[in-house]
Amino acid sequence: MFDRPQEPIFMPKGDDGNVAFDVPSDLLENRIQVDMGIVDRLGASQADEHITVRSIALPDLSIPQSIARDQNFSLFIPLHRRAATRLIEIFLGMRNVDDLVSMCAACRERVNPYLFNYALSVALLHRPDTRNLPVPPLFENFPDKFVDGAIFSKARQESEIFTAGSRQPLEIPMDYTASDLDIEHRLAYFREDLGINLHHWHWHLVYPFNGPRNIVDKNRRGELFYYMHQQIIARYNLERFCNKLARVTRLLNWRDPIPEGYFPKLDSLVASRVWPPRHANALLSDVNREVDQLKVDIQDCERWRDRMYEAIHLGSIVLPNGNRQNLTEDGGIDILGNIMEASILSPNMNLYGDLHNMGHLILGLCHDPDARNLETFSTIGDPATAMRDPIFYRWHAFVDDVFQEHKATLPPYEVNRLTYNGITVKSVEVVADGVPRNEFRTFWKKDDVDLSRGIDFTPRGNVFARFTHLQHTNFKYRIQVENGTNSDKIGTVRIFLGPKFDERGVNMLFRDQRLLFIELDKFTVTLKPKTNNIERNANDSSVTIPFERTFRDLQTSRPSGGTSLEQFNFCGCGWPHHMLIPKGTPEGFPCELFVMVSNFDDDKINQSIEGQCADAASFCGIRDKLYPDKRNMGYPFDRMPRNGVNTLQDFLTPNMRVQDVKIRFTGQTFDVQGAEITNSLT
Ligand code: CUO
């Protein structure tokens, strides 16, 4: 159902011997049935497995069909949200998997391919009888949202001329969207990373802000919206420091020209269009587009923003009946997350609006705000592509700042909420084979991904694209913890990494530095009396998922061999492991590694997580479970410092420790098999 989204599924007969659906004559599929030559070319007659589709009553598809098949699709557009909600409801409403398959077959050629992919992905993730099925990473079916558009004509050529075994991987250059004249281009390897963009798409798939209420209403989803995006901004800032750029500035004045341009060079295979660019110094405008049934003014956004600030400073929001609800220390951020995004859980959408989503759209439509040029939104208008554009980070730096305004109203953590009686962290170090102690080592690595599931109407077999991404040498943490009591203690180890100096190279105040700490890992340990030596492999990080899971197709017939890879499973949400550590610098970028052991009694959630995918729980939670850490997300860095704390050193209690570390970028590039091919520094 997912593969080759523009190619019809072949569906001549149902199990009763009749064509399962009354297919309108303008549908491509119907025309193909007439032309058996084309059908054979699609391979239907040679398929190993045939799936019988039952006759099924076609539901009312008028809402999903309000989006044309050749249009781009964005959840940020309310009309598109309604279409998606309806289609998700239809898929969720099927009594069993057979009916779901039949319904998908009926809908697939009738609705927009992006919409179909989204609605089916959400439905599979949330139906009890399909939740263990893998949802293919979007890259496989819509590679056009992730890589240089220039590659597709080459891919077609390669697959037309050569058979699967003799095809060469197509190299995607690292610098195809801009040149170094644009200083923002220094961050392209981060913004355009395949794994990062897939993570962001998958996160929004797991935490939709719209749709049937039971799938939106997940534990602490508003807070996680805040935290996951806060961590993206912290990571981006750290990455900027490594590239000698200052922190990203908040997009505060929406009437000023926007200096950052972006030319994505992505083709939309479905819409047969290139994605619109934004030139430098573009101006935002009020949006009024009949085609999208979309009308939003910059002033709307300004009012929503001001009302949110007012609620934050008053400490409570106004409910539709006029009563007030307090923004409490634990629950306030969750409410604000839902208000800001806005999700359908926002308690008062009339008053607080839809600020974050509409911001994405006003930015994404600045080139054609009234649709006079019949253009659609740019990359910032789609969660699968938004992180490519530098403006994403400026917008989300603003969004985060609103959350931080709320956090600043909460009481700082006093010493008694930070310490763990009897527990002392004695030492921390980072070790990796062939690397000096307390150093992270980064380099470029090439890998292949299969494009063939997303390219329609080509001869079968894999077509590989070869891309270059950041990677680091695998490492371990060694942590020595003293338990001064005479009984076993359970602790949560929290590991963060932050820059030692600011963009000018000078020391930072804790109040600023805390916002730049990126979470690397979080795990539970049992501490015996006296000395405990804890060793933890970075591969087990609670933030990331393994490389193989981000790109599951690497397991199949990779042209150049490589490691044998574990089977892809369901849990595709998670920061890509190859981006765990920022790029660093050739001379070694100075950082501080922060380790804290907190009292598990104050952290724990009583639930069984047996058999659940929990390995990127810090950013993605655990499916159908409560968020597995009772503390406010971001603890202990989510509050302003207590009185008397100016620096990180002042902040430390005995159960915390800071170790100076460096991130050294070697300049090497390794090929798919792991052999060094070049070194840009020598
Ligand atoms: Cu993830 Cu703005 O929320 O893109």
Short mmCIF file of C-alpha atoms and ligand atoms in Angstrom, two decimals, residues 76 200 203-204 225 228-229 341 356 360 383 386 392 395-396, ligand 1:
data_model
loop_
_atom_site.label_atom_id
_atom_site.label_comp_id
_atom_site.label_asym_id
_atom_site.label_seq_id
_atom_site.Cartn_x
_atom_site.Cartn_y
_atom_site.Cartn_z
CA PHE A 76 -0.49 22.76 9.10
CA HIS A 200 10.98 15.00 13.04
CA TRP A 203 7.75 12.39 15.99
CA HIS A 204 4.83 14.34 14.54
CA PHE A 225 6.33 19.14 22.15
CA MET A 228 11.80 17.74 22.05
CA HIS A 229 11.85 21.05 20.14
CA GLU A 341 1.32 24.13 18.91
CA HIS A 356 2.97 27.70 16.01
CA HIS A 360 4.90 27.60 9.84
CA PRO A 383 7.00 18.55 9.09
CA ALA A 386 10.69 21.88 7.75
CA PHE A 392 12.71 26.70 11.21
CA TRP A 395 10.77 30.28 14.52
CA HIS A 396 11.25 27.52 17.06
CU1 CUO B 1 8.08 20.07 14.85
CU2 CUO B 1 7.23 23.28 14.30
O1 CUO B 1 6.86 21.54 15.30
O2 CUO B 1 7.84 21.64 13.50
#
